[in-house]
XYZ file of C-alpha atoms in Angstrom:
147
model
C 0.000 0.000 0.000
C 1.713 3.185 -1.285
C 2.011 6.007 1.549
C 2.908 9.609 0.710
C 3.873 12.406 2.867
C 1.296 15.162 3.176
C 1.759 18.583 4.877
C -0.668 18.491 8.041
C -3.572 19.526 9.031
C -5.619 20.277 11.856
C -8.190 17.354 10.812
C -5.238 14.907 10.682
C -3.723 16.412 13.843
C -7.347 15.275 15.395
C -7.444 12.030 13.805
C -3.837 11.172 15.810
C -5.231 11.873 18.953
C -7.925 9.788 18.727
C -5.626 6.814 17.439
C -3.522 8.204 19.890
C -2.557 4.817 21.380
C -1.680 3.413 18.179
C 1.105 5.731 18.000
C 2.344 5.632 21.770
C 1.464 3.046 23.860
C 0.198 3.480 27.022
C 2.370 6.674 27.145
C -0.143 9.834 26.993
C 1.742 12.613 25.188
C -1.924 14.275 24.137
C -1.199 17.512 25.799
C 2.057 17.727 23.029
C -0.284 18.006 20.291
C -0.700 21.198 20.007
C -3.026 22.612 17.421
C -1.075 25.720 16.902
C 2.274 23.917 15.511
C -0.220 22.711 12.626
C -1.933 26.004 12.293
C 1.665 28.098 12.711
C 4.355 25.645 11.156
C 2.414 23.579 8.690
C 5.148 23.509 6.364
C 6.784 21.791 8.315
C 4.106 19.295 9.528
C 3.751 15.939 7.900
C 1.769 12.797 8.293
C 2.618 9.987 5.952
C -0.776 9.188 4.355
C -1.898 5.681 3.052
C -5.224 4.286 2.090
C -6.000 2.725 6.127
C -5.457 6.086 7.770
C -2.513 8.023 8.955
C 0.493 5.810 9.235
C 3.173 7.962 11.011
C 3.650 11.797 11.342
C 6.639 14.406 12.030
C 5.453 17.917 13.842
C 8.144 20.160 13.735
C 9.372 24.226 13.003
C 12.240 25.506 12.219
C 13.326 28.467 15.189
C 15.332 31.867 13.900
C 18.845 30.254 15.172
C 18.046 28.203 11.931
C 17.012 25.012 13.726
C 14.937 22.180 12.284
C 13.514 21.499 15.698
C 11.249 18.193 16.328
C 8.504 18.098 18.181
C 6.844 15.021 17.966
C 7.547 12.203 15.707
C 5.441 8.430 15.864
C 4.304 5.709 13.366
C 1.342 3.627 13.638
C 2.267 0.096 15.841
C 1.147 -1.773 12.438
C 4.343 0.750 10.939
C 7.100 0.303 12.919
C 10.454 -0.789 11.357
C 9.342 -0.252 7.861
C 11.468 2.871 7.854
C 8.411 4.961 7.548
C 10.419 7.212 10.496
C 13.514 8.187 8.775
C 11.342 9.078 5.562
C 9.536 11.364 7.653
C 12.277 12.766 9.474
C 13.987 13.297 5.462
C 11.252 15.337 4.112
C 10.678 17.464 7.291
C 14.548 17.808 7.051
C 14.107 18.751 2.993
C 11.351 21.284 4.748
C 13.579 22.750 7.507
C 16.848 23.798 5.102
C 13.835 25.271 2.462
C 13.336 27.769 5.454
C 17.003 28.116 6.009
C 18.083 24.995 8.626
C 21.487 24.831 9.183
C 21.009 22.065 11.659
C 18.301 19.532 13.872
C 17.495 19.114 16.912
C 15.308 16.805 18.860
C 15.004 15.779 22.762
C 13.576 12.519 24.532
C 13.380 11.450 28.306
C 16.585 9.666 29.242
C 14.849 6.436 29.334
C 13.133 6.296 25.824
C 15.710 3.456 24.445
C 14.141 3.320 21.284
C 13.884 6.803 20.413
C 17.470 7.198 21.643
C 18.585 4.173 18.762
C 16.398 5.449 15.951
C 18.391 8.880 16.063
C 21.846 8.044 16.580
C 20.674 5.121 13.763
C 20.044 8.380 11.673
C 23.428 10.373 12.351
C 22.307 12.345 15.830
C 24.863 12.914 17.803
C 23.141 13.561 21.585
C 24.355 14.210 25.060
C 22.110 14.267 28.839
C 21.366 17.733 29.825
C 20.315 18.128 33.177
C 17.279 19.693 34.573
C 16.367 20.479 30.194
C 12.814 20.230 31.255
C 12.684 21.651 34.481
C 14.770 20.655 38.078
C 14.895 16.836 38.388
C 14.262 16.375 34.723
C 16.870 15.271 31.955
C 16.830 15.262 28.981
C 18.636 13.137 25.597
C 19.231 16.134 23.178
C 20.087 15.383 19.434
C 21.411 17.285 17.155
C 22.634 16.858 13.469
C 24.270 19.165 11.508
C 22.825 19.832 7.839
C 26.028 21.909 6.506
């Protein structure tokens, strides 16, 4: 079944939360999902589109240091290890240098194993920073450079 990458919208933003446990578990990142990176940074939020539904999708903006920054990025449970993730994270990255990117950056709790492997797997270098998200809460921060 052929999927293609679509620019988001605020319809498709609603359809992930309500299949939001197909995308992450019995983690409940709702309150990430904000409406306003679709309405504000649509170019640069993408679902990958198939005939069953939304199969994955990338929200992310790119800030004025010239950072691709990602925000959220998940694929369907039926998805995962298709590579549907690193085509995702090459268009948004296509997206980000159109605005002027110079590098990317994403973050993850210390103890997401799998997110940590899926961006080193795509070039990230990252490092713990302490307290990122407040006191008592590290972070894994990635960054790649696009130059």
């Amino acid at each position: 079944m052929a999927v293609r990458i679509d620019l988001a919208e605020v319809s498709d933003l609603h359809q992930v939360l309500a299949d939001h446990a197909r995308y992450w578990g019995e983690r409940d990142l709702r309150a990430l999902h904000l409406t306003a990176l679709v309405r504000e940074f649509g170019a640069t939020c993408l679902v990958a589109r198939a005939e069953d539904g939304i199969r994955g999708y990338l929200f992310g903006f790119v800030t004025p240091d010239h950072t691709g920054y990602v925000h959220l990025i998940a694929t369907r449970d039926d998805t995962r290890g298709t590579g549907l993730g690193r085509t995702l994270y090459e268009a948004f990255t296509e997206a980000a240098r159109g605005q002027g990117a110079v590098r990317l950056k994403a973050i993850t709790s210390v103890t997401n194993e799998g997110s940590i492997a899926f961006h080193r797997s795509l070039g990230f270098d990252d490092r713990v920073v302490e307290d990122y998200d407040g006191p008592g809460r590290p972070r894994v921060v990635f960054t790649r450079d696009l130059r």
